JSON list of C-alpha atoms in Angstrom, two decimals:
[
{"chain": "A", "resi": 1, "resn": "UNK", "atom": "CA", "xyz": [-17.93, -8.60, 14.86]},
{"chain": "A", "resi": 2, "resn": "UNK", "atom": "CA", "xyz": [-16.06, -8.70, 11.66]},
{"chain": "A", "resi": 3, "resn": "UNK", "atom": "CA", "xyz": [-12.22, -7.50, 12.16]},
{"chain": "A", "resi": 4, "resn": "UNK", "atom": "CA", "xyz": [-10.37, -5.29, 9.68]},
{"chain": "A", "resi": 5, "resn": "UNK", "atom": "CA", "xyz": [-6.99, -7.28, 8.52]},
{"chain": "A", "resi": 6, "resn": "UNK", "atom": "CA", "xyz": [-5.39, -4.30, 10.53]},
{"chain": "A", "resi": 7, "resn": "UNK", "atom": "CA", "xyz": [-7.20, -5.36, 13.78]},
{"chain": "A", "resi": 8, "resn": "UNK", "atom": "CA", "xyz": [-6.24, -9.19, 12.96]},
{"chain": "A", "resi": 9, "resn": "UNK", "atom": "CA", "xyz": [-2.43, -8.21, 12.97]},
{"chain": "A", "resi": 10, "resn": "UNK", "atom": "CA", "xyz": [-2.28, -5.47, 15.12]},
{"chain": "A", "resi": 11, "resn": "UNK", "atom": "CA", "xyz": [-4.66, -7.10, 18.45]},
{"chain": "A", "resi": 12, "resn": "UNK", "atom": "CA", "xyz": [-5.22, -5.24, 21.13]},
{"chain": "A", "resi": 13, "resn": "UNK", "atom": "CA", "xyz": [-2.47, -2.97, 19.91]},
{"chain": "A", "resi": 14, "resn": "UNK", "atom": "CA", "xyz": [-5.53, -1.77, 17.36]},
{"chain": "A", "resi": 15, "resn": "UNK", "atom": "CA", "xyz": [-7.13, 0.45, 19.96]},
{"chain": "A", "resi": 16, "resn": "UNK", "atom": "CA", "xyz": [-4.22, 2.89, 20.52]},
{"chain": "A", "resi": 17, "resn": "UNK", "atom": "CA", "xyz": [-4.01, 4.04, 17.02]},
{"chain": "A", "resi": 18, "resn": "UNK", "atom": "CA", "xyz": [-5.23, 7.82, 16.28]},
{"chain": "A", "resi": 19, "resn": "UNK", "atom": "CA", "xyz": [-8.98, 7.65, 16.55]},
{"chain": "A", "resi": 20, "resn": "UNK", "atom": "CA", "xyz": [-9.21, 8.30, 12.70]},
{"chain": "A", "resi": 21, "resn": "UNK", "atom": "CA", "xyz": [-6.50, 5.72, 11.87]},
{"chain": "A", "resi": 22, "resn": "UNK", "atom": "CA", "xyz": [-8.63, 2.97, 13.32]},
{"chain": "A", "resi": 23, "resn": "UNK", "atom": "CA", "xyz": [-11.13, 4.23, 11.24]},
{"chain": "A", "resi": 24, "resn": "UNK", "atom": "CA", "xyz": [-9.33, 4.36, 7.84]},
{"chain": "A", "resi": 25, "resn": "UNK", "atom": "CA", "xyz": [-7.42, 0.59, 8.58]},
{"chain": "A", "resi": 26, "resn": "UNK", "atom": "CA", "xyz": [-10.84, -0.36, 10.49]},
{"chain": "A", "resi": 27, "resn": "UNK", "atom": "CA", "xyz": [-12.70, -1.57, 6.51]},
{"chain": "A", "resi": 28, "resn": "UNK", "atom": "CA", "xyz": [-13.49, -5.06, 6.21]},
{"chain": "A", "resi": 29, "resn": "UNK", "atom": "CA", "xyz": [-15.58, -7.21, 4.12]},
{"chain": "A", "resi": 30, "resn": "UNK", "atom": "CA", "xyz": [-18.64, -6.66, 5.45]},
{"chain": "A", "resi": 31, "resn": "UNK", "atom": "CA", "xyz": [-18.10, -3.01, 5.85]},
{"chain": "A", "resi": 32, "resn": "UNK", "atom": "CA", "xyz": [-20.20, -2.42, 2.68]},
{"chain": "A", "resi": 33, "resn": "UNK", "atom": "CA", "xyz": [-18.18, 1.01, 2.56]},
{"chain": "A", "resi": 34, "resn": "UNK", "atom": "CA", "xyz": [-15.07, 1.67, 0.23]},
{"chain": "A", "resi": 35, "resn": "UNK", "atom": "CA", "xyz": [-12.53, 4.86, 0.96]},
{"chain": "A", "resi": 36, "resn": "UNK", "atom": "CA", "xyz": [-11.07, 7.41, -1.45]},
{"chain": "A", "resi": 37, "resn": "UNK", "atom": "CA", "xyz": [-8.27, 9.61, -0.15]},
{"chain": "A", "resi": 38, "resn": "UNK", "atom": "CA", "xyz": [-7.12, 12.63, -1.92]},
{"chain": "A", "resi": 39, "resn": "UNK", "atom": "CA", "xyz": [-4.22, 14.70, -2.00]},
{"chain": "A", "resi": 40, "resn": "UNK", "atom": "CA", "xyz": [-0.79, 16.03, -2.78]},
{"chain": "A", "resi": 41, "resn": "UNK", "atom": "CA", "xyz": [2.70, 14.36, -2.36]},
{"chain": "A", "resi": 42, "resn": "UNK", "atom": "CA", "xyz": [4.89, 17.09, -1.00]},
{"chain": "A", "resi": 43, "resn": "UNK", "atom": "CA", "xyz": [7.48, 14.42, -3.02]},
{"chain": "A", "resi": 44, "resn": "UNK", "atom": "CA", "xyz": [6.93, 11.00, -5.27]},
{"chain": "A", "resi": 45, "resn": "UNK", "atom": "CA", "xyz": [9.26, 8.91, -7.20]},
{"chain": "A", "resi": 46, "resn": "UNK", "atom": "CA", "xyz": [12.49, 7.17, -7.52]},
{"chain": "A", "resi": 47, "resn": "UNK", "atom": "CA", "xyz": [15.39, 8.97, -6.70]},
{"chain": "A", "resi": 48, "resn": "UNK", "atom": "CA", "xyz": [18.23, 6.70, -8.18]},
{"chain": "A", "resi": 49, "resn": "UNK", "atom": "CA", "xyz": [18.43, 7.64, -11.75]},
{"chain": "A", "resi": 50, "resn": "UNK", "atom": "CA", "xyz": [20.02, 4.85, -12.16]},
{"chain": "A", "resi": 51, "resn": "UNK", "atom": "CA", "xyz": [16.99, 2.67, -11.13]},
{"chain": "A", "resi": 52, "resn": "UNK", "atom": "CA", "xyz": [14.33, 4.70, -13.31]},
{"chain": "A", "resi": 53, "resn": "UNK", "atom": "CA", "xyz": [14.65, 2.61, -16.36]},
{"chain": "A", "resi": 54, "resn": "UNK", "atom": "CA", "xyz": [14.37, -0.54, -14.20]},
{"chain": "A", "resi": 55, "resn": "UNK", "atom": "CA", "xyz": [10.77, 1.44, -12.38]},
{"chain": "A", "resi": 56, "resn": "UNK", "atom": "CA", "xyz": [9.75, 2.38, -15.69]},
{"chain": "A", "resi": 57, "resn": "UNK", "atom": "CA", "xyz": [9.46, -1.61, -16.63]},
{"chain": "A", "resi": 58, "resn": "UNK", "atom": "CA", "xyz": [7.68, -1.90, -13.41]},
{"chain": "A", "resi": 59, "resn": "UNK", "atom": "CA", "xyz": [4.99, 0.95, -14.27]},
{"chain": "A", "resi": 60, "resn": "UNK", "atom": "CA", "xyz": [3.95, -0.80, -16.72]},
{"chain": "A", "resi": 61, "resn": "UNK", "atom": "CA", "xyz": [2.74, -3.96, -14.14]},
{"chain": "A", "resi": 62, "resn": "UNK", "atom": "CA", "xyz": [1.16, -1.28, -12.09]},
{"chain": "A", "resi": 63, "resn": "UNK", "atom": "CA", "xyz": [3.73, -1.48, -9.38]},
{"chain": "A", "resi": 64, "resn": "UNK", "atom": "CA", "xyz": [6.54, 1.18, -9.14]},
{"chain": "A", "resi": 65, "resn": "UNK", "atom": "CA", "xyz": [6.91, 4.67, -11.18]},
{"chain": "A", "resi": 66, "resn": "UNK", "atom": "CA", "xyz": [10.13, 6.42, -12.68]},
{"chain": "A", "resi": 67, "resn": "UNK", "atom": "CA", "xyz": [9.55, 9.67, -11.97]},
{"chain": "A", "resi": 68, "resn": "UNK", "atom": "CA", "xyz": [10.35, 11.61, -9.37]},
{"chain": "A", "resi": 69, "resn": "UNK", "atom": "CA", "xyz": [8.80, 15.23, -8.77]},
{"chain": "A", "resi": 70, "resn": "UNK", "atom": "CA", "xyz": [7.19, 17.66, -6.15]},
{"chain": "A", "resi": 71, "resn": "UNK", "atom": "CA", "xyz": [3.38, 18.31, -5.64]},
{"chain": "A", "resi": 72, "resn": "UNK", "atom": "CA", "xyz": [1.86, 15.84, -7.27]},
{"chain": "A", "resi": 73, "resn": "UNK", "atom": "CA", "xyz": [-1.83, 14.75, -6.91]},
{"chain": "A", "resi": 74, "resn": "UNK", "atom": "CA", "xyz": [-2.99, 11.45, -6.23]},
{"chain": "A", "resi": 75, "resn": "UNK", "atom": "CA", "xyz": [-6.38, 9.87, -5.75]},
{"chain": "A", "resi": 76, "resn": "UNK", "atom": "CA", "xyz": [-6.77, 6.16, -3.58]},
{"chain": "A", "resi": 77, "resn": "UNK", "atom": "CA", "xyz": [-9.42, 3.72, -3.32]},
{"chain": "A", "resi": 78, "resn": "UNK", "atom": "CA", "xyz": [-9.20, 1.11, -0.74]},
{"chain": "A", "resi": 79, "resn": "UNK", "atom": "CA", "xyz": [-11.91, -1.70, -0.78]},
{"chain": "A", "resi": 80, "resn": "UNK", "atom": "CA", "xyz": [-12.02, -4.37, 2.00]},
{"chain": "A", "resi": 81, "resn": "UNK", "atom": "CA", "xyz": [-12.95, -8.07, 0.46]},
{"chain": "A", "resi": 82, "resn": "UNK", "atom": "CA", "xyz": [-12.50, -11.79, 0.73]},
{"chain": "A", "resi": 83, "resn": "UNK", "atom": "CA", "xyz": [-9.75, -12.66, -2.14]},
{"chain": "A", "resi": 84, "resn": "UNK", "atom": "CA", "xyz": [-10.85, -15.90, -4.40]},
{"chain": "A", "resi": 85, "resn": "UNK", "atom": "CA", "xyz": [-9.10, -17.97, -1.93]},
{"chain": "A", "resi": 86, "resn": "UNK", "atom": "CA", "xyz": [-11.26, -16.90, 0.90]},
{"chain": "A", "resi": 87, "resn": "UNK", "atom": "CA", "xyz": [-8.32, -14.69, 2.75]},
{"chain": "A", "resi": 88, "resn": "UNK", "atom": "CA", "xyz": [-9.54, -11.83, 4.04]},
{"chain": "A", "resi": 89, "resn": "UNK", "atom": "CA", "xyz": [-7.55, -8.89, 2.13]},
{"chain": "A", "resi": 90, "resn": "UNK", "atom": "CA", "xyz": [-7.70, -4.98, 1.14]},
{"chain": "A", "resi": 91, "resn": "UNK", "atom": "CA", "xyz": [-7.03, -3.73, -2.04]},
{"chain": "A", "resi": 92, "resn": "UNK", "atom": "CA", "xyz": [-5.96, -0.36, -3.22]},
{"chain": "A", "resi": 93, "resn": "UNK", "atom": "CA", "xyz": [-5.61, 1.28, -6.33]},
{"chain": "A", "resi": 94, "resn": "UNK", "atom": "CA", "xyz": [-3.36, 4.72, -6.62]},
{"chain": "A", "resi": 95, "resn": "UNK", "atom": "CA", "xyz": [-3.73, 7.12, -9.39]},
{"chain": "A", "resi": 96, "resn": "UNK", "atom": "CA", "xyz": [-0.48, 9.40, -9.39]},
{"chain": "A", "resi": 97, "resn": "UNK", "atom": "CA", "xyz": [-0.56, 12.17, -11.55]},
{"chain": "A", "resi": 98, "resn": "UNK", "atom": "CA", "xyz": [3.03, 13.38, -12.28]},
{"chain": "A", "resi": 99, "resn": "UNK", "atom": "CA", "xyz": [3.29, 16.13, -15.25]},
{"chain": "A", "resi": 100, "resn": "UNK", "atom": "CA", "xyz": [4.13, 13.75, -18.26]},
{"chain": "A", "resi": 101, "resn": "UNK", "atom": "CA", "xyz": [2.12, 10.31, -17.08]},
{"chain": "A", "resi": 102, "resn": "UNK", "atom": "CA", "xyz": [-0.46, 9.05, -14.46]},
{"chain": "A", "resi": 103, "resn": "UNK", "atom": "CA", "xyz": [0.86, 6.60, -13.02]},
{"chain": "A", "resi": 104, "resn": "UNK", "atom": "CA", "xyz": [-1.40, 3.76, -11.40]},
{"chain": "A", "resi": 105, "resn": "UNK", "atom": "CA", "xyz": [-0.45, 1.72, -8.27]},
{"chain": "A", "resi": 106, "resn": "UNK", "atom": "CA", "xyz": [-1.88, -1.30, -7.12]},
{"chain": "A", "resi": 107, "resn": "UNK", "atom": "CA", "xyz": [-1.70, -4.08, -4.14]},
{"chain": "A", "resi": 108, "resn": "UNK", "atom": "CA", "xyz": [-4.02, -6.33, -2.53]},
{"chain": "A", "resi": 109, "resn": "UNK", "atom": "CA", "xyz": [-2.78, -6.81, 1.47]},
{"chain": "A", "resi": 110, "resn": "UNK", "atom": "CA", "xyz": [-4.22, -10.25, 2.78]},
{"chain": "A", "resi": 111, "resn": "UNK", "atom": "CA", "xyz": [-4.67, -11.93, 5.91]},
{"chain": "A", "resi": 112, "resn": "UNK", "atom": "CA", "xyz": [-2.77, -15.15, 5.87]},
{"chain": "A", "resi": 113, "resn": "UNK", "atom": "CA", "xyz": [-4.38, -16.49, 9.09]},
{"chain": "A", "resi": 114, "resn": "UNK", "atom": "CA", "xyz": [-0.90, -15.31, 11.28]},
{"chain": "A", "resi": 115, "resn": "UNK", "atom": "CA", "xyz": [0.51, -12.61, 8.89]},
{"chain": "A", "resi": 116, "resn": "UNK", "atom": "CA", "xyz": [0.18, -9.89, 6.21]},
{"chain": "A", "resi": 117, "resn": "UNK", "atom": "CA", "xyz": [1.21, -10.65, 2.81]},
{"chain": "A", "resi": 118, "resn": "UNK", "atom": "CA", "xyz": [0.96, -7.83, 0.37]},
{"chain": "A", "resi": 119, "resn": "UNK", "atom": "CA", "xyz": [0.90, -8.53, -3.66]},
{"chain": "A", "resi": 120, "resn": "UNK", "atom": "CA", "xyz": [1.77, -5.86, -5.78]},
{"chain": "A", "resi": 121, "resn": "UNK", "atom": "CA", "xyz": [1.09, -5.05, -9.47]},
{"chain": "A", "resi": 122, "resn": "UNK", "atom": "CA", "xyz": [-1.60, -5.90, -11.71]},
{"chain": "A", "resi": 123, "resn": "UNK", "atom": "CA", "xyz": [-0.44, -9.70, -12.43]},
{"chain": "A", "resi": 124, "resn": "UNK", "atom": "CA", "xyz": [0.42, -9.70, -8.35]},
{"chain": "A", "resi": 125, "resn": "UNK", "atom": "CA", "xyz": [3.47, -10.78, -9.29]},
{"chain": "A", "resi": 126, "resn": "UNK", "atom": "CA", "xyz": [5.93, -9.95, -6.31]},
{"chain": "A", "resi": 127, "resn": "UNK", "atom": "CA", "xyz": [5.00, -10.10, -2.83]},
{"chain": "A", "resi": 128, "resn": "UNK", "atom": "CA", "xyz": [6.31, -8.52, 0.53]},
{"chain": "A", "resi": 129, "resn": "UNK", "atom": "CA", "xyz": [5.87, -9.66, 4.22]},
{"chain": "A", "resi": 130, "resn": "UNK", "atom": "CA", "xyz": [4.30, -6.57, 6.04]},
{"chain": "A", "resi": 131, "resn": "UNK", "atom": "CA", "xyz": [4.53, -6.31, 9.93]},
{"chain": "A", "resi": 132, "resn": "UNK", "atom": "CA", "xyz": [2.65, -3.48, 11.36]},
{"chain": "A", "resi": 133, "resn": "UNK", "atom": "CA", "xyz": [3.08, -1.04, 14.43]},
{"chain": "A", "resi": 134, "resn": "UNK", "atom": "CA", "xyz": [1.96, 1.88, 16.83]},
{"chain": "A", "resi": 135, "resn": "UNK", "atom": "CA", "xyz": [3.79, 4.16, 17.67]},
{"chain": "A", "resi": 136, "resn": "UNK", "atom": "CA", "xyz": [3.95, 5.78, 21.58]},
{"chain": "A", "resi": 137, "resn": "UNK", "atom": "CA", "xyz": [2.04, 8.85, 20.00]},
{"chain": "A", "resi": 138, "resn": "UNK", "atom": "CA", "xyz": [-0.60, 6.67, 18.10]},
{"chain": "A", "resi": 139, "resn": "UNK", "atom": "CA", "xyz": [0.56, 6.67, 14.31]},
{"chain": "A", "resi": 140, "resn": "UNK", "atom": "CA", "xyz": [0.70, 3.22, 12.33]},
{"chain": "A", "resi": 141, "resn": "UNK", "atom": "CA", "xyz": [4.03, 2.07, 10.73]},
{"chain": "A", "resi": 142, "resn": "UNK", "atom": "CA", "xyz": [4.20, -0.41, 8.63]},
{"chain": "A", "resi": 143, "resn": "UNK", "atom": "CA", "xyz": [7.17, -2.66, 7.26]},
{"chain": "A", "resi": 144, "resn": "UNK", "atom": "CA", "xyz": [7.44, -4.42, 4.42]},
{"chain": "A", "resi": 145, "resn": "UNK", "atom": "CA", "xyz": [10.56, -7.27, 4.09]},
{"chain": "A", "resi": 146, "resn": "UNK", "atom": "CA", "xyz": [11.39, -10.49, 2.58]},
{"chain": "A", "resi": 147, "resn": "UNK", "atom": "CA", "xyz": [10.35, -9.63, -1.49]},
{"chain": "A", "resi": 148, "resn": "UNK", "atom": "CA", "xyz": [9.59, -12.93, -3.54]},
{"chain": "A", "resi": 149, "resn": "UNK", "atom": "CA", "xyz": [8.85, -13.16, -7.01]},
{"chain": "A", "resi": 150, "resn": "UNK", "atom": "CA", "xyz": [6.31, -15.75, -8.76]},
{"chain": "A", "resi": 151, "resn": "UNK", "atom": "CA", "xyz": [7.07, -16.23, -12.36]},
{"chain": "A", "resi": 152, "resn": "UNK", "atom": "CA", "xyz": [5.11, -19.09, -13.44]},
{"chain": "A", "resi": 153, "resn": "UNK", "atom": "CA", "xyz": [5.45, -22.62, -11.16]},
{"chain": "A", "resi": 154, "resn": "UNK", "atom": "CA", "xyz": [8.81, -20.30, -9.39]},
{"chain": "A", "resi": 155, "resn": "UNK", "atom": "CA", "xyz": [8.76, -18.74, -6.38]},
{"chain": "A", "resi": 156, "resn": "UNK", "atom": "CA", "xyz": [11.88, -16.39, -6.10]},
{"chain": "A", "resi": 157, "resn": "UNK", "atom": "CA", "xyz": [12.67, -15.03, -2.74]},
{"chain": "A", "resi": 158, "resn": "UNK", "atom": "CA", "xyz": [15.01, -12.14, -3.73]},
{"chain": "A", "resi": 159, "resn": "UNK", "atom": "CA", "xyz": [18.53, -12.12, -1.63]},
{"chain": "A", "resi": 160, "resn": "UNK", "atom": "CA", "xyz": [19.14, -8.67, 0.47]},
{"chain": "A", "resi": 161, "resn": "UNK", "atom": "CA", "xyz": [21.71, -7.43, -1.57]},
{"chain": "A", "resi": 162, "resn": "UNK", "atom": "CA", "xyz": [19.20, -6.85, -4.59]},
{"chain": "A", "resi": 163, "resn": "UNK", "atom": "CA", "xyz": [16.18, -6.68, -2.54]},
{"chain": "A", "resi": 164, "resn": "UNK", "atom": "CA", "xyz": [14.53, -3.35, -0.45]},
{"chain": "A", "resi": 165, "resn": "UNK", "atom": "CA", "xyz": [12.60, -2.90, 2.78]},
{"chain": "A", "resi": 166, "resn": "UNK", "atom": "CA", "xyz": [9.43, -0.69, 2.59]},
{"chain": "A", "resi": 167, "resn": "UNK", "atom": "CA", "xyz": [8.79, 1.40, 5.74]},
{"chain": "A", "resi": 168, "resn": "UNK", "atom": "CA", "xyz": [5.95, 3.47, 5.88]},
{"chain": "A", "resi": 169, "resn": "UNK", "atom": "CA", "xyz": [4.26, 5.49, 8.50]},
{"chain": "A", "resi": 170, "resn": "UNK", "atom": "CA", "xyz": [0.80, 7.72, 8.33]},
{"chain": "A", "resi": 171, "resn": "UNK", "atom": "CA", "xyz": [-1.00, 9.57, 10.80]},
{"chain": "A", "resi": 172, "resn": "UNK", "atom": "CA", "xyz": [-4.11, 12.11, 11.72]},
{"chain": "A", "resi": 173, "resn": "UNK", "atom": "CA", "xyz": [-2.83, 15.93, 11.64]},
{"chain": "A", "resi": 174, "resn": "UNK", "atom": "CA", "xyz": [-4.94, 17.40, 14.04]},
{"chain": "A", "resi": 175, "resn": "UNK", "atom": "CA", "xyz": [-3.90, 21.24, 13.61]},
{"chain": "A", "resi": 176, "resn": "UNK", "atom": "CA", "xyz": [-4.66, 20.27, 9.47]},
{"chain": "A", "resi": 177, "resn": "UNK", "atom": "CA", "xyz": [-7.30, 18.34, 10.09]},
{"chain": "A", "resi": 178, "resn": "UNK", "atom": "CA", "xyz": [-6.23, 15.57, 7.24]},
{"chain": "A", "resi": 179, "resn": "UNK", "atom": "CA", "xyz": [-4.36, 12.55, 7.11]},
{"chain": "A", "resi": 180, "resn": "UNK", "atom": "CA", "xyz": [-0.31, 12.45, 6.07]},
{"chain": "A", "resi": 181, "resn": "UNK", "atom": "CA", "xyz": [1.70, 9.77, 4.90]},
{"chain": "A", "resi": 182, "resn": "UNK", "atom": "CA", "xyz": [5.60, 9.12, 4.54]},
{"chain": "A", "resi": 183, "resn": "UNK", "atom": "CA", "xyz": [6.95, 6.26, 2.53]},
{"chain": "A", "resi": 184, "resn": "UNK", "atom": "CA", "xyz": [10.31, 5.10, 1.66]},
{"chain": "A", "resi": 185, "resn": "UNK", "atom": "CA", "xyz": [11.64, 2.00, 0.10]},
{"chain": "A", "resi": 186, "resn": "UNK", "atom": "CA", "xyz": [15.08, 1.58, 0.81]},
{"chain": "A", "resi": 187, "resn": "UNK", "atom": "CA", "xyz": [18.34, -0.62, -0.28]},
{"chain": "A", "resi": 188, "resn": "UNK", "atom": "CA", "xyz": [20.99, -1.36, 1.46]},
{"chain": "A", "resi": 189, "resn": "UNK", "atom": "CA", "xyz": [23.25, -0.55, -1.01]},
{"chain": "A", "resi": 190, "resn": "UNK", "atom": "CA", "xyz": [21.93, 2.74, -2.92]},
{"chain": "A", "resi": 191, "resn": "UNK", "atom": "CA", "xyz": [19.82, 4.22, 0.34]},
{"chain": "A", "resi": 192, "resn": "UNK", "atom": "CA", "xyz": [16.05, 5.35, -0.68]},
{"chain": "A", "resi": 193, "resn": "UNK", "atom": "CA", "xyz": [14.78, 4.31, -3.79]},
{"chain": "A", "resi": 194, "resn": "UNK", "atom": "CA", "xyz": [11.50, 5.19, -4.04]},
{"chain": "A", "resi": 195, "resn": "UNK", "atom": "CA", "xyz": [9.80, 7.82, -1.78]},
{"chain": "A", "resi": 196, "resn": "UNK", "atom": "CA", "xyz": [6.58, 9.60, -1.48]},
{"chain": "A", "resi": 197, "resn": "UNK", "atom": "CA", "xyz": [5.23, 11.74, 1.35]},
{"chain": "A", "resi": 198, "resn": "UNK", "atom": "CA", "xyz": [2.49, 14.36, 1.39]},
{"chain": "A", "resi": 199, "resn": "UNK", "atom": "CA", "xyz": [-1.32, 14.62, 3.06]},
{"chain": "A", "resi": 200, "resn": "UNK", "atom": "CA", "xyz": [-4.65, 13.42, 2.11]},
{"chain": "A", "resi": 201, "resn": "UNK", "atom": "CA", "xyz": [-8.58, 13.85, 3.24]},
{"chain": "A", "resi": 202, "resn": "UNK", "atom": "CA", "xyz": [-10.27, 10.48, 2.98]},
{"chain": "A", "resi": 203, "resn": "UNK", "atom": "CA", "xyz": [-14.00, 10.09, 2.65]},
{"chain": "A", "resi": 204, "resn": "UNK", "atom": "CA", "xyz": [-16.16, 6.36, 3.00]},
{"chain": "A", "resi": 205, "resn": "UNK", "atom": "CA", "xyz": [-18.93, 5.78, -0.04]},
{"chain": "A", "resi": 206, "resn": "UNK", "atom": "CA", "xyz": [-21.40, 3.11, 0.90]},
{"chain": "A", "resi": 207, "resn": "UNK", "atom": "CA", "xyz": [-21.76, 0.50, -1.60]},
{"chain": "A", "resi": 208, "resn": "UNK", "atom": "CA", "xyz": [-23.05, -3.28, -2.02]},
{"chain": "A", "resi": 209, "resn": "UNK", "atom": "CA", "xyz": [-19.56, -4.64, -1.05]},
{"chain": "A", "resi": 210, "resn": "UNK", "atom": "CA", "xyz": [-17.20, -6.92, -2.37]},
{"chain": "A", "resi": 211, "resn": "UNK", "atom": "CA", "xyz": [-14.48, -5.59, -4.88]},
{"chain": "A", "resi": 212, "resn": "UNK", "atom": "CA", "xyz": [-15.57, -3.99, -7.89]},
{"chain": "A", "resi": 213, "resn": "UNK", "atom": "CA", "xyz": [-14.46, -5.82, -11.38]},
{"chain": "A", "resi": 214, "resn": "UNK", "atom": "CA", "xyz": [-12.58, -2.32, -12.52]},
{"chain": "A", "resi": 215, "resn": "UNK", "atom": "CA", "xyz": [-10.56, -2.81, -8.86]},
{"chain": "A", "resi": 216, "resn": "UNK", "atom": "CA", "xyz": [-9.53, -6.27, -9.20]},
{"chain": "A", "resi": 217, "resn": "UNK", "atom": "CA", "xyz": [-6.20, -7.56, -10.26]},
{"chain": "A", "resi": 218, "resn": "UNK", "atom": "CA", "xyz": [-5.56, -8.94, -13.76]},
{"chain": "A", "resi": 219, "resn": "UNK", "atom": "CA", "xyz": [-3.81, -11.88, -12.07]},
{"chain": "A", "resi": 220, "resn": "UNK", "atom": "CA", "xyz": [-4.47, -13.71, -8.65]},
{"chain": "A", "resi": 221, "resn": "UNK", "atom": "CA", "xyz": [-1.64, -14.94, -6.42]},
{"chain": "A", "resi": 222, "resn": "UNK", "atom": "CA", "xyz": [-2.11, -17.68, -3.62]},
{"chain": "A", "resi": 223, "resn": "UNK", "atom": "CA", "xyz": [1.88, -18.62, -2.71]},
{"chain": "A", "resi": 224, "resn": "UNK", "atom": "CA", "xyz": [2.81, -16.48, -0.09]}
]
C-alpha cells in the first residue's frame, strides 16, 4: 500500500491523528483523488508593518502576503504526486481573497527518503525543514525550521537572527463539524510575523492523478 508523505514521517504515530486528519494528510500519488478546502480565516496576514513591504515582494513569487485583515475567504487544493525527481511530494495552491488583492500561495512538501522538505513560491525558491507531530488529543502540528535560499548555483541557509520558524497546528471540530487551522510564523526578534487561523470543509474530487499543469510550479528545486 502506497503511504501518504504524512504516514512516511509520522510512522506509526499516523494512526492516532483525528480520524479525518488521517484522511486529509492520508493523499498520495496513487490516490487518483485531489482535495479542495474552503473557508474563512478568522485572521490572515503580516502583522509587522514594518515587514509588509518586504511580504509584498514575496507575493509576487507566490509565497507570503502583506496584508493583514479579518474574515477572509480562501480556497485550497492539495494534489499528491511524484515531483520530476521521483520524490514523493504534495502540492498546494491557496487562493486568499483579502478586500484589495487575491493573494495566491503555493508549496510543494516532499519526501526526502528521511525528512520533509517544503519549497515555497512559484520559482520554489526558499525551502524549510518541516518535522511533524500528534498531539495527546489527536491534532497534527507541524514545524517548519532551518530556511535556505537557492539563487542560482547558491544555496543560502539563512542565520536565526533574520530567519523564522513556522508552527502550525489543524484539527477536526467535532461540535462544527469542519476542519480549523492556526498558523504562525514567528522571529525571534519581532514575535509573529505572519499569521492566519480560521476553519475550513474539505471535499476529495476523483481525477486521473498526477499534478495538473495549472498546479505545478514555474520552477523545480532538487537541493534540499
Amino acid at each position: 500500500m502506497t503511504a501518504s508523505i504524512y504516514q512516511r514521517a509520522l510512522g506509526a504515530g499516523f494512526s492516532r491523528l483525528q480520524p479525518e486528519l488521517q484522511e486529509y494528510f492520508g493523499l498520495h500519488e496513487d490516490s487518483k483523488v485531489y482535495g479542495t478546502g474552503q473557508g474563512t480565516f478568522d485572521v490572515a496576514g503580516a502583522p509587522v508593518p514594518l515587514l509588509r513591504p518586504l511580504f509584498a515582494l514575496a507575493a509576487k513569487e507566490n509565497s507570503f502576503f502583506p496584508e493583514y485583515e479579518n474574515n477572509v475567504d480562501f480556497t485550497v487544493r492539495n494534489w499528491a504526486h511524484r515531483d520530476p525527481f521521483g520524490r514523493p511530494s504534495l502540492t498546494a495552491r491557496r487562493e486568499i481573497s483579502f478586500s484589495n488583492a487575491t493573494r495566491v500561495f503555493e508549496d510543494t512538501t516532499s519526501w526526502t527518503g528521511d525528512r520533509l522538505v517544503d519549497y515555497l513560491g512559484a520559482h520554489r525558491r526558499m525551502a524549510t525543514a518541516l518535522t511533524c507531530e500528534v498531539t495527546a488529543n489527536g491534532r497534527m502540528r507541524m514545524i517548519s525550521s532551518a530556511t535556505r535560499l537557492f539563487a542560482g548555483p547558491l544555496r543560502l541557509p539563512l542565520p536565526d537572527v533574520v530567519g523564522a520558524q513556522a508552527y502550525m497546528e489543524q484539527w477536526w471540530d467535532e461540535d462544527e463539524g469542519r476542519f480549523r487551522i492556526k498558523t504562525n510564523v514567528l522571529h525571534r526578534q519581532l514575535g509573529p510575523v505572519l499569521v492566519y487561523a480560521g476553519w475550513f470543509t474539505y471535499e476529495l474530487t476523483g481525477y486521473d492523478g498526477g499534478l495538473p499543469g495549472h498546479a505545478a510550479p514555474a520552477r523545480w528545486e532538487r537541493r534540499t
